[in-house]
PDB file of C-alpha atoms in Angstrom:
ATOM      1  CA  UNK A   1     123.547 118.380  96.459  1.00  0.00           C
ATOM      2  CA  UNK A   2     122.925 115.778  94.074  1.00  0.00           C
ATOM      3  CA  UNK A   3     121.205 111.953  93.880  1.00  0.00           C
ATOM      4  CA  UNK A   4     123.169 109.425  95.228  1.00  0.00           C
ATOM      5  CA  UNK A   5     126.130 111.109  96.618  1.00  0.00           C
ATOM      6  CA  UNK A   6     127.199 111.096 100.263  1.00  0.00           C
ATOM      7  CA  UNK A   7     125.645 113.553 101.987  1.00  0.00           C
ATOM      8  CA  UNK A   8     127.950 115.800 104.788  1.00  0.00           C
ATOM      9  CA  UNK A   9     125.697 118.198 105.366  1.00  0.00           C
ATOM     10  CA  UNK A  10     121.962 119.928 105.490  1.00  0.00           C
ATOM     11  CA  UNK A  11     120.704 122.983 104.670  1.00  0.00           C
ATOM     12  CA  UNK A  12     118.605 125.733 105.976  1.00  0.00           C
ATOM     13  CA  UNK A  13     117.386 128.162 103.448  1.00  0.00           C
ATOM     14  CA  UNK A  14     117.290 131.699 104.409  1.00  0.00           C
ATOM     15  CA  UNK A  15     116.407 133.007 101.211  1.00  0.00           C
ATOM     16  CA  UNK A  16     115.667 131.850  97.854  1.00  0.00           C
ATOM     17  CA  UNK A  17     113.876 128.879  96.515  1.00  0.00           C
ATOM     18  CA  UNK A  18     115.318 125.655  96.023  1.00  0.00           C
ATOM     19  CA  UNK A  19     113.747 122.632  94.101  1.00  0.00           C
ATOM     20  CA  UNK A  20     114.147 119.430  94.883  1.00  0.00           C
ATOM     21  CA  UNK A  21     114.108 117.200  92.530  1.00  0.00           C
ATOM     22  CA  UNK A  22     114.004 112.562  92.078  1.00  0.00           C
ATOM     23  CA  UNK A  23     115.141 111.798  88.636  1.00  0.00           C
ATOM     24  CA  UNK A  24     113.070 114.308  86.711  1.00  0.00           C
ATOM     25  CA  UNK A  25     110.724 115.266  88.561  1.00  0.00           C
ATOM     26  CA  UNK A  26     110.687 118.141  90.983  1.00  0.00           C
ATOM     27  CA  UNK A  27     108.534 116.611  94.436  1.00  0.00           C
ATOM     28  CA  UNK A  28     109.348 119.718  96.583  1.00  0.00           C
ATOM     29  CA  UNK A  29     110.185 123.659  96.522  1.00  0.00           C
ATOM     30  CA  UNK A  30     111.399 124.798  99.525  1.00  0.00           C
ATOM     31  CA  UNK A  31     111.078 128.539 100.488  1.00  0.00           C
ATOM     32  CA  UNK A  32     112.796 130.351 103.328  1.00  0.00           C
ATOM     33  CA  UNK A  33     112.712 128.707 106.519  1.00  0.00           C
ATOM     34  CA  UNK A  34     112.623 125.648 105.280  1.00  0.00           C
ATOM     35  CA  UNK A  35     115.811 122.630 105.340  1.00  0.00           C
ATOM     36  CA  UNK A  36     116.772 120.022 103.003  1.00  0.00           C
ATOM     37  CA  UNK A  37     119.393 117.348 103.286  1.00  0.00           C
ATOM     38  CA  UNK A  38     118.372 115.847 106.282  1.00  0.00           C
ATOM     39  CA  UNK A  39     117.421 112.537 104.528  1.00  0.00           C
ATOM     40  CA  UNK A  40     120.747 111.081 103.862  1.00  0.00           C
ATOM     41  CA  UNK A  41     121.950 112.880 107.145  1.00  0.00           C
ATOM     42  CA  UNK A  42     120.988 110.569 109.739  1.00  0.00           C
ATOM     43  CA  UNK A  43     122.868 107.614 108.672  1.00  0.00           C
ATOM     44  CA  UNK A  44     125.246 108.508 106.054  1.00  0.00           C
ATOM     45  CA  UNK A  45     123.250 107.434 103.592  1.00  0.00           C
ATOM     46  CA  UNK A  46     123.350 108.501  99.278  1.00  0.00           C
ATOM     47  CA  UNK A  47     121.391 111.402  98.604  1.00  0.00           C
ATOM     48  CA  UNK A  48     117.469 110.722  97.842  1.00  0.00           C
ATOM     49  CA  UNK A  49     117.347 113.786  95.650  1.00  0.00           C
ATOM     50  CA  UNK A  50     119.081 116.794  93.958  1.00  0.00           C
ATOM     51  CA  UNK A  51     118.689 120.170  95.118  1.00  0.00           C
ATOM     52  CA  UNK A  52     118.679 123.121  92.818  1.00  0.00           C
ATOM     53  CA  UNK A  53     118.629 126.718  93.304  1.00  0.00           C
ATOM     54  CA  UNK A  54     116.051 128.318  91.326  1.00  0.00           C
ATOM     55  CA  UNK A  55     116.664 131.672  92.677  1.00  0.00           C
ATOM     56  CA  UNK A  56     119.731 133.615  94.184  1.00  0.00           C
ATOM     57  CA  UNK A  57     119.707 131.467  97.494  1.00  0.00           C
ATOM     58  CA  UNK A  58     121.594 132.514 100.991  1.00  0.00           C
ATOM     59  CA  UNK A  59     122.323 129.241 103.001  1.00  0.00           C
ATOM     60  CA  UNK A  60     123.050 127.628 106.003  1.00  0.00           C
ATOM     61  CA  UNK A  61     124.555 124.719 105.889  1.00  0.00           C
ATOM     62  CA  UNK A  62     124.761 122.457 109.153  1.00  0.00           C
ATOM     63  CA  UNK A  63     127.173 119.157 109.619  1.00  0.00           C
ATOM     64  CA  UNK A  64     126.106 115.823 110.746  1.00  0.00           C
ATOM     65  CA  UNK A  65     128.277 116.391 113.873  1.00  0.00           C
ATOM     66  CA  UNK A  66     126.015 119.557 114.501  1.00  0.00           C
ATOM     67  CA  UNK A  67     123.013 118.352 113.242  1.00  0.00           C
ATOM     68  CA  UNK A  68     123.105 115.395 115.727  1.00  0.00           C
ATOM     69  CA  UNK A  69     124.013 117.502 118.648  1.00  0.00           C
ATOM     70  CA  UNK A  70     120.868 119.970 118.125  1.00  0.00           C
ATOM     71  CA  UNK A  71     118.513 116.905 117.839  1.00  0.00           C
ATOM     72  CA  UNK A  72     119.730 115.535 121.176  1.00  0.00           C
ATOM     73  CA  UNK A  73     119.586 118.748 122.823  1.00  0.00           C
ATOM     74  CA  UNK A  74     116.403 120.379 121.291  1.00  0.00           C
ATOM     75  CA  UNK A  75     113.107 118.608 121.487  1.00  0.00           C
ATOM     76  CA  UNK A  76     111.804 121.172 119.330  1.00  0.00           C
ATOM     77  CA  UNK A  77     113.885 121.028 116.699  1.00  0.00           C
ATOM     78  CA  UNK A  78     113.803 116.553 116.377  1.00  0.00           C
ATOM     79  CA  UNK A  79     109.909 117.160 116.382  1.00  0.00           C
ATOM     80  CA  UNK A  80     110.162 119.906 113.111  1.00  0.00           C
ATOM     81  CA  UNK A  81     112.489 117.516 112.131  1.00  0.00           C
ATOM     82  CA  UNK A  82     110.320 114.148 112.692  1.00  0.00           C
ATOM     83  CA  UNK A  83     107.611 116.273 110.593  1.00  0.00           C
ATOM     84  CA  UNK A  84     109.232 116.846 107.734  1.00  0.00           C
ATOM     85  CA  UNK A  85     110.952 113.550 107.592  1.00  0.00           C
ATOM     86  CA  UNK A  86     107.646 111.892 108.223  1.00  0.00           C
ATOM     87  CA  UNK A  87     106.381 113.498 105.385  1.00  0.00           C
ATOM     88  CA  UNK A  88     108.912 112.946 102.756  1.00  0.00           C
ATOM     89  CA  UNK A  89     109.123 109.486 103.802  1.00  0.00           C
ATOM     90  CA  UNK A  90     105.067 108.962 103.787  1.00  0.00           C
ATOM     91  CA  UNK A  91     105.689 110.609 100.007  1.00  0.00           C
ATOM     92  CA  UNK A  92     108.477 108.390  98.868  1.00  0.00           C
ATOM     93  CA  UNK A  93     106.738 105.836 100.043  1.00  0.00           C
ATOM     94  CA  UNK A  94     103.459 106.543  98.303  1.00  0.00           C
ATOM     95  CA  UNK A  95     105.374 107.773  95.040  1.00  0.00           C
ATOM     96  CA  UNK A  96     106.985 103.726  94.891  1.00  0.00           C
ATOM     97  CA  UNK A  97     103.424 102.946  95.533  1.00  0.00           C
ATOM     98  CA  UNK A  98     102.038 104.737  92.388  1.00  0.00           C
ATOM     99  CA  UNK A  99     105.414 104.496  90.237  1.00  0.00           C
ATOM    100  CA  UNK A 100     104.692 100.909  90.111  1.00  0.00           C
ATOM    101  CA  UNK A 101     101.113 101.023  89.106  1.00  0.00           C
ATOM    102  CA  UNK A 102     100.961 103.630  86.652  1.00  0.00           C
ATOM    103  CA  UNK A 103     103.073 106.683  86.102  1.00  0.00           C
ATOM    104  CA  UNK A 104     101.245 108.827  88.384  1.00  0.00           C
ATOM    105  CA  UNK A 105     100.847 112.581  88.896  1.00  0.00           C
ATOM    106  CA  UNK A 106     104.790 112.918  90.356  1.00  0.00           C
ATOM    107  CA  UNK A 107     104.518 115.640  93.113  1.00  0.00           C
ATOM    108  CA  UNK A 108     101.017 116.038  94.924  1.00  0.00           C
ATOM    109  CA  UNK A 109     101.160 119.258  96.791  1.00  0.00           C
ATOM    110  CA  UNK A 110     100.412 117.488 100.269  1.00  0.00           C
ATOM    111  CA  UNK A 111     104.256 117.493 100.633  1.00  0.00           C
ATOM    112  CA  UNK A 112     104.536 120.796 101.054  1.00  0.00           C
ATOM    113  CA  UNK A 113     106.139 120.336 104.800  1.00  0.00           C
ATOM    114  CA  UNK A 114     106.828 123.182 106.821  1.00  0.00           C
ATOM    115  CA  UNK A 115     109.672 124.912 104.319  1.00  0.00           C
ATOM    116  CA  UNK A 116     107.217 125.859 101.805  1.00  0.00           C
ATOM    117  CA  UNK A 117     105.129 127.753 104.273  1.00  0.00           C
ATOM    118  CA  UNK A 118     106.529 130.715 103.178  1.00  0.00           C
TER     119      UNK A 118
ATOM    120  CA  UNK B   1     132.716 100.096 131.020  1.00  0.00           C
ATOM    121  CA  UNK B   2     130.484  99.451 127.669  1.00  0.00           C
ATOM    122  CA  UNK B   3     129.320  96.449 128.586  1.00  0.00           C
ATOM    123  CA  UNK B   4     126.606  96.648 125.151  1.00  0.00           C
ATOM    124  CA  UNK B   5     127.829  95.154 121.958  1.00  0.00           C
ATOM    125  CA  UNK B   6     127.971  96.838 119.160  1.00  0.00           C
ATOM    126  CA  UNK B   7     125.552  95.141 116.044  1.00  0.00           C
ATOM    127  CA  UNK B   8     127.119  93.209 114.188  1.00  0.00           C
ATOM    128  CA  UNK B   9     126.604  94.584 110.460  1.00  0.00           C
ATOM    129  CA  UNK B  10     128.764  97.478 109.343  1.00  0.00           C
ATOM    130  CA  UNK B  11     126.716 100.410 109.013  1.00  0.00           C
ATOM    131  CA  UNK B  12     126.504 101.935 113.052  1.00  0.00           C
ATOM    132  CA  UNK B  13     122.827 101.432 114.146  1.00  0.00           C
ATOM    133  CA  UNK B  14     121.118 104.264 115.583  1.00  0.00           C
ATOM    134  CA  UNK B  15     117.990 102.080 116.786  1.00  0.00           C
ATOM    135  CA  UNK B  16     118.112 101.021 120.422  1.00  0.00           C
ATOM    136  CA  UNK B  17     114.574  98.689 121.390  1.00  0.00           C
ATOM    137  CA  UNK B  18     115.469  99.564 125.357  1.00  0.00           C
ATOM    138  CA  UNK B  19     115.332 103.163 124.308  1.00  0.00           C
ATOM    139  CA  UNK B  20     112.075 102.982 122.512  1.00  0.00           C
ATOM    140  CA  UNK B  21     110.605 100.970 125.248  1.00  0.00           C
ATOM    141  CA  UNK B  22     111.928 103.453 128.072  1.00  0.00           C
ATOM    142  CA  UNK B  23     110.289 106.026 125.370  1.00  0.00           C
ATOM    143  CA  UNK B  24     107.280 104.679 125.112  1.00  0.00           C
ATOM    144  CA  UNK B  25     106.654 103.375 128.901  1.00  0.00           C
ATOM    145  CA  UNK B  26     107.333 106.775 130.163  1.00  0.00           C
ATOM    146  CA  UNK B  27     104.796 108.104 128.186  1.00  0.00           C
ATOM    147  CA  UNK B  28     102.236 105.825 127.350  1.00  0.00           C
ATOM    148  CA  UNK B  29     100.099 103.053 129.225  1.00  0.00           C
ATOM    149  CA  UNK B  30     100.087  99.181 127.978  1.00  0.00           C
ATOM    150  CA  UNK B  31      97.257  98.824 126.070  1.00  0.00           C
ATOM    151  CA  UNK B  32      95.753  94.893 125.600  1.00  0.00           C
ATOM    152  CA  UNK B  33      94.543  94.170 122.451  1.00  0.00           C
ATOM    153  CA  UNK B  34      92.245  91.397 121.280  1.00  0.00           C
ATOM    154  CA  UNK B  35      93.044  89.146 118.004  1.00  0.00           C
ATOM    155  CA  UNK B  36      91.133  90.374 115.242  1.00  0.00           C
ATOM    156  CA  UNK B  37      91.298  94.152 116.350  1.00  0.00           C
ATOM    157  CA  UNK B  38      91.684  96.723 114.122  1.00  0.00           C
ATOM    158  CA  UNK B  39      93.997  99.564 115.761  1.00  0.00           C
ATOM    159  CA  UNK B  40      93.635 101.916 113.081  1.00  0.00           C
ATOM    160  CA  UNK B  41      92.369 101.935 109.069  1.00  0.00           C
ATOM    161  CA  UNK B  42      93.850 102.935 106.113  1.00  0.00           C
ATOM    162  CA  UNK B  43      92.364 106.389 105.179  1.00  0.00           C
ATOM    163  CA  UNK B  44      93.178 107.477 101.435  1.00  0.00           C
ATOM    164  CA  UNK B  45      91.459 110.753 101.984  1.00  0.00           C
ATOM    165  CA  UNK B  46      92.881 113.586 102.637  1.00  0.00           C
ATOM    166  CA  UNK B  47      91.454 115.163 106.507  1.00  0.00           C
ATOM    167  CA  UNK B  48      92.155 118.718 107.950  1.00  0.00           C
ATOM    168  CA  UNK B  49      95.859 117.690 109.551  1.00  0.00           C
ATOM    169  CA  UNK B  50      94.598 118.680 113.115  1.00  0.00           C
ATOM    170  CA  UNK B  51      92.019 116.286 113.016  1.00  0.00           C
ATOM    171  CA  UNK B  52      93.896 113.240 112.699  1.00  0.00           C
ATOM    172  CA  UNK B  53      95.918 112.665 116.091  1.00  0.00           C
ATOM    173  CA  UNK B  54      97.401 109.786 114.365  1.00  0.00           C
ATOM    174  CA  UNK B  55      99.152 107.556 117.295  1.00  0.00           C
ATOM    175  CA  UNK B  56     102.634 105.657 117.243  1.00  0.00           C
ATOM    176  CA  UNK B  57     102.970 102.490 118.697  1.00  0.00           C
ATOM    177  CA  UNK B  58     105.281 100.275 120.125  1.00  0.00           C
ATOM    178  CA  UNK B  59     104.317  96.940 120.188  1.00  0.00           C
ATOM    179  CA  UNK B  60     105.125  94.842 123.270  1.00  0.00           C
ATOM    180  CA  UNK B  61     103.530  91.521 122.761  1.00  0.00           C
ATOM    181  CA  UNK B  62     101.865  90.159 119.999  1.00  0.00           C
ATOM    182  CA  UNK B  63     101.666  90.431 115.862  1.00  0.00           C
ATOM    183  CA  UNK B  64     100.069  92.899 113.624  1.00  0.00           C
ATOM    184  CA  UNK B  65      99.425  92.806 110.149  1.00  0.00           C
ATOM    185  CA  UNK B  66      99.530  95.682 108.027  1.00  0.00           C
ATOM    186  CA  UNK B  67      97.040  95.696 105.187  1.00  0.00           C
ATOM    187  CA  UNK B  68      96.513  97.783 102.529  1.00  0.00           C
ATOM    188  CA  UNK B  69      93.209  97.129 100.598  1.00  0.00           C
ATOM    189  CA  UNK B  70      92.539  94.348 102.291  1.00  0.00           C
ATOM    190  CA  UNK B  71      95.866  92.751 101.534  1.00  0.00           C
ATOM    191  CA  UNK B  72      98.567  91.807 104.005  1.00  0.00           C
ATOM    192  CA  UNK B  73     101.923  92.743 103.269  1.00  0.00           C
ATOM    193  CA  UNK B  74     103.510  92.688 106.346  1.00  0.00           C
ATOM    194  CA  UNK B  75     103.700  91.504 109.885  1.00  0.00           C
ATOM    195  CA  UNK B  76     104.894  93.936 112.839  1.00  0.00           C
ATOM    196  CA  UNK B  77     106.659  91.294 115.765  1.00  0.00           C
ATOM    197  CA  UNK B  78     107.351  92.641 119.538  1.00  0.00           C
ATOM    198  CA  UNK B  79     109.503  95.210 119.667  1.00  0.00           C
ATOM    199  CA  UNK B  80     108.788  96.700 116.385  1.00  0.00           C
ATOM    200  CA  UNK B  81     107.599 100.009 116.272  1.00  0.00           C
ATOM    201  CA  UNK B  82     104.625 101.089 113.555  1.00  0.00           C
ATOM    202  CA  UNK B  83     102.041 103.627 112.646  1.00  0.00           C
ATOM    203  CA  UNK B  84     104.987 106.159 112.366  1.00  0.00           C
ATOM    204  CA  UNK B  85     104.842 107.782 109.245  1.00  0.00           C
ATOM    205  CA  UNK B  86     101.148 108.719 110.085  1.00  0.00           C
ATOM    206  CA  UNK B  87     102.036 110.018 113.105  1.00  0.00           C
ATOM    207  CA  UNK B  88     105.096 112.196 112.353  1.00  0.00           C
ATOM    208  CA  UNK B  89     104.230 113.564 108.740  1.00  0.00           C
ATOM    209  CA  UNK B  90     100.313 114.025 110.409  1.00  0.00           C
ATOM    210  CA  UNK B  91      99.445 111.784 106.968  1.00  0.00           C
ATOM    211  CA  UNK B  92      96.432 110.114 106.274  1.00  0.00           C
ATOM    212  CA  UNK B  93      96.761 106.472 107.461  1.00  0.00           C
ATOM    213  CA  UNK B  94      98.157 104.660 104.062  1.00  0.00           C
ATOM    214  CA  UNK B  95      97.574 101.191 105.391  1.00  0.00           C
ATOM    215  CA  UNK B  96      95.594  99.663 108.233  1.00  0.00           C
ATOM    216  CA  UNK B  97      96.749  97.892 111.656  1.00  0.00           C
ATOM    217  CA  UNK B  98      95.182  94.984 112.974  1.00  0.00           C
ATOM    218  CA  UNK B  99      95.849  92.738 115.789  1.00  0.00           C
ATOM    219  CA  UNK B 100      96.521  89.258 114.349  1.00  0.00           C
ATOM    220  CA  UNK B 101      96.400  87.548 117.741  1.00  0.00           C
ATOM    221  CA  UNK B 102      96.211  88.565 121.450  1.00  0.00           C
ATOM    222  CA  UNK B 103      98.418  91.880 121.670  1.00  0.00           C
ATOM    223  CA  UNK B 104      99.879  94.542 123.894  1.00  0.00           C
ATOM    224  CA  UNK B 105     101.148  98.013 123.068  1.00  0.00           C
ATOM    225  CA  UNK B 106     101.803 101.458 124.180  1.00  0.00           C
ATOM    226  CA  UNK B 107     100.347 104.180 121.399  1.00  0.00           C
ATOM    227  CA  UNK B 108     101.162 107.676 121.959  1.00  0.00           C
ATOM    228  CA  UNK B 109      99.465 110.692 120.448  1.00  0.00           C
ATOM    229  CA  UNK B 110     101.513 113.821 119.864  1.00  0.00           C
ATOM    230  CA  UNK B 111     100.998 115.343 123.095  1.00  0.00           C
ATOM    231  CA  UNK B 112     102.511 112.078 124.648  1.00  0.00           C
ATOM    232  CA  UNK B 113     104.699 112.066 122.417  1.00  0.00           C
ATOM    233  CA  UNK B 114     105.987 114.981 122.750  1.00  0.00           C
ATOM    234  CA  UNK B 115     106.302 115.209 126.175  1.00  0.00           C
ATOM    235  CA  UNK B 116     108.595 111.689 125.616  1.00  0.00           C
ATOM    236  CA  UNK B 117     110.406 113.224 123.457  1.00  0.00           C
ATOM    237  CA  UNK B 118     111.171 116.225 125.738  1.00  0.00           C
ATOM    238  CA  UNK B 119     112.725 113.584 128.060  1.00  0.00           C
ATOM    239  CA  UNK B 120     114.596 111.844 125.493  1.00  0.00           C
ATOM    240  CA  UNK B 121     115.328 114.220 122.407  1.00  0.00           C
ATOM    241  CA  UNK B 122     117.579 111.765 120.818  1.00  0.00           C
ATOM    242  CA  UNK B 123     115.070 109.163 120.476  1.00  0.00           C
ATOM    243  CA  UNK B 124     113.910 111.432 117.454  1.00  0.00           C
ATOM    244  CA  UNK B 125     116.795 110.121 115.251  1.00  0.00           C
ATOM    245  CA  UNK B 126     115.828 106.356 115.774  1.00  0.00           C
ATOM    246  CA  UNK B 127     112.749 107.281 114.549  1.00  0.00           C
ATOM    247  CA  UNK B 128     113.670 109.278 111.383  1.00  0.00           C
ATOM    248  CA  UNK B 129     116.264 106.933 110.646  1.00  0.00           C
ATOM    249  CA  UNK B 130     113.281 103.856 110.604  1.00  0.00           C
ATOM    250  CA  UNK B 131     111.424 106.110 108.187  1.00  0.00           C
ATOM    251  CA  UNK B 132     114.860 106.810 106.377  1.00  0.00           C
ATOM    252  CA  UNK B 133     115.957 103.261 105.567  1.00  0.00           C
ATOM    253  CA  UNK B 134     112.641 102.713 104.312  1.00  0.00           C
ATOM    254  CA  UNK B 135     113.008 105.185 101.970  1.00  0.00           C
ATOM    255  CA  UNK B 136     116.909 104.578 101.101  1.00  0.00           C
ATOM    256  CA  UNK B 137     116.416 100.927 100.411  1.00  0.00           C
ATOM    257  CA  UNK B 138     117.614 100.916  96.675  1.00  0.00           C
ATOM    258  CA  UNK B 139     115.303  99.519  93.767  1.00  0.00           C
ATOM    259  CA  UNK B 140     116.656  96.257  94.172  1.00  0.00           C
ATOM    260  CA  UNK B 141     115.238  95.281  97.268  1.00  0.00           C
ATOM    261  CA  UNK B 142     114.270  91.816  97.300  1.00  0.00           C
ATOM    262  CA  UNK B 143     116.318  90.938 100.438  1.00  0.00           C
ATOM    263  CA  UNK B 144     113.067  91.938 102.029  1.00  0.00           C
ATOM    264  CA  UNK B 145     111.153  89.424 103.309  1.00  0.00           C
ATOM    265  CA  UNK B 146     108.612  91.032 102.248  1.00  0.00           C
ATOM    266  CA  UNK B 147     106.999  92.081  98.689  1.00  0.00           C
ATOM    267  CA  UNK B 148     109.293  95.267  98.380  1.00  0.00           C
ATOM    268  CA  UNK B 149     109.391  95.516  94.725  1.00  0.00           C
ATOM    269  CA  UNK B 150     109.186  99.353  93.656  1.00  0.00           C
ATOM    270  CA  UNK B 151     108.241  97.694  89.899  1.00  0.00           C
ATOM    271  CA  UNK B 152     105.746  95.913  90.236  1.00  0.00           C
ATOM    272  CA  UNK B 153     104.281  93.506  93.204  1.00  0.00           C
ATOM    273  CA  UNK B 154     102.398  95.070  96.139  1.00  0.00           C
ATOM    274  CA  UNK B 155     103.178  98.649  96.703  1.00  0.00           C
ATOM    275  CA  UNK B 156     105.247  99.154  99.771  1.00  0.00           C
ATOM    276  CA  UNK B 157     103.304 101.166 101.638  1.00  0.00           C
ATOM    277  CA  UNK B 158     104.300 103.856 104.282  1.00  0.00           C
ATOM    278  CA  UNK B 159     103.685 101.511 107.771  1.00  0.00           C
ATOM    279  CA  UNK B 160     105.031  98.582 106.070  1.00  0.00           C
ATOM    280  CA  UNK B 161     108.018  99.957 104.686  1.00  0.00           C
ATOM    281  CA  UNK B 162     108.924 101.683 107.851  1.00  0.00           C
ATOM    282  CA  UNK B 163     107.713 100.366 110.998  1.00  0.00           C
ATOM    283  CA  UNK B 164     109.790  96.867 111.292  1.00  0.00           C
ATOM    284  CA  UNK B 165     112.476  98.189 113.032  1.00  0.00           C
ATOM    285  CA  UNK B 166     114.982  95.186 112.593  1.00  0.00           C
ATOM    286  CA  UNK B 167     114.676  96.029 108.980  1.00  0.00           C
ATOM    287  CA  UNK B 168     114.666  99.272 109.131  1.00  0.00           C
ATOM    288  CA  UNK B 169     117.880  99.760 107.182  1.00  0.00           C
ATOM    289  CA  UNK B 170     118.769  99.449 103.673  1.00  0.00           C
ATOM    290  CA  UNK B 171     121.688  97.000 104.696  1.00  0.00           C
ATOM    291  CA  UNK B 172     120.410  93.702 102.303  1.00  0.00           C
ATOM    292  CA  UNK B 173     121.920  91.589 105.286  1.00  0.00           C
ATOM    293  CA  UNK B 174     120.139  92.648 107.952  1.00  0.00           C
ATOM    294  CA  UNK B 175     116.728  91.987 105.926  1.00  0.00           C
ATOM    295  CA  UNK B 176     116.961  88.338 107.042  1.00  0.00           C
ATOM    296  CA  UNK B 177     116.872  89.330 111.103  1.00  0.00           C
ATOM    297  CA  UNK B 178     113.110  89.385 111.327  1.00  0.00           C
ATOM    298  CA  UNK B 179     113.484  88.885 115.300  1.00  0.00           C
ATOM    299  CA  UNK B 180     114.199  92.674 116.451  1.00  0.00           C
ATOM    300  CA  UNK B 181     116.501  92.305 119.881  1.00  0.00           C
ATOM    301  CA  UNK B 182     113.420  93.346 122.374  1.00  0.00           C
ATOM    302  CA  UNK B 183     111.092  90.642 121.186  1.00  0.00           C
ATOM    303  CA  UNK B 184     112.354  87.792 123.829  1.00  0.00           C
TER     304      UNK B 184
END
């Protein structure tokens, strides 16, 4: 998936690594277990990032229509959801903060949600 | 019969201020706070993540102003939720909260909040999609009333960004609707 196009689905990684990346900077890896995509998911928006395979990767990629269905039906699985959203928002959010002060270190590790567990 | 109208601006909005107050009453208790209160502090440092039961909060009555270093840079009005981003990425508070008069809300820590959530899963995509649109509003953002400028200007901090919920999109025209529908 790339910046700034419409996003249709997410993704669960079941193996592999995948990088996301803003521009040129890569804020997140994501290891198995972990999803991307959700971002631009939730209200059709652009894509905040690009995702690239840096390994072989095996995939599972969800719809919106899916996606919305499992987060009305599973608590669990909004909450993981609300965590890792919470986090890459708090890090956009703090990455505007320091883009517009100084070009600061680009990907702290404290984003590491719970994909790159692994 | 669907007697609720739809908003008004094109993009569907997933953000329903009877939900989050059904949400947040079920629960969470009314809390009164005095003017001049400070419900939580910014906290740059990094803390062991279970150590920080960060709360959300709705807030009934009241304003709040969100500062970062001693700076306003926004105001939270009734029905706006804030303290989110905190709460669901288990962050370090990246601005403070403080009661700018007389105010009432309902804070939840996770426990609460989870158990609200188990009651009303969906209420989990209002939320991300508040911290979403913060995050989606492109560079250009001066429709908000507030200092969002991602070049310069105050840096939009995580609360401030996210929490004021009738702004919670990136949709430039609904920037201007700083009274969310549950504040009368």
């Amino acid at each position: 998936m790339r910046e700034g196009q419409l996003g249709v689905a997410l993704f669960v990684l079941l193996e592999g690594r995948v990088a996301i990346r803003i521009g040129d900077s890569v804020v997140e890896k994501v290891g198995p277990g972990g999803l991307f995509g959700e971002m631009s998911l939730v209200e059709r928006t652009p894509r905040l990032a690009t995702a690239v395979a840096e390994t072989d990767c095996a995939l599972l990629a969800m719809s919106r229509h899916m996606f919305l269905h499992l987060v009305k039906r599973s608590p669990k699985f909004g909450a993981a959801l609300l965590k890792a959203v919470g986090e890459r928002a708090a890090f956009m959010a703090s990455r505007r903060a320091e883009r517009s002060s100084a070009e600061a270190q680009p990907a702290p590790g404290d984003l590491r949600s719970a994909a790159a567990s692994a | 019969m669907d007697t609720t109208s739809p908003r008004s601006s094109g993009s569907p909005s997933l953000y329903d201020p009877a939900v989050a107050l059904d949400f947040f009453q079920f629960a969470g208790k009314p809390q009164t706070i005095a003017k001049g209160t400070t419900i939580f502090s910014e906290n740059r440092k990094s803390m062991p993540l279970l150590l920080m039961p960060n709360r959300i909060y709705l807030l009934l009555q009241g304003e709040v102003g969100v500062v970062v270093k001693g700076e306003p840079i926004a105001t939270i009005r009734a029905g706006e939720i804030f303290g989110e981003m905190a709460s669901m990425g288990q962050m370090p508070r990246s601005a403070s909260a403080v009661a700018k008069r007389g105010c009432r809300v309902i804070g939840l820590d996770d426990a609460q909040f989870r158990a609200a959530l188990g009651r009303t899963p969906g209420f989990a995509l209002m939320l991300m999609s508040i911290m979403i649109g913060a995050c989606a509003t492109p560079s250009p953002a001066s429709a908000h009333p507030l200092k969002r400028t991602p070049g310069g200007g105050k840096p939009p901090r995580s609360i401030r960004s996210c929490s004021p919920i009738s702004r919670r999109c990136s949709d430039p025209r609904r920037a201007s609707a700083t009274r969310p529908e549950g504040s009368s």
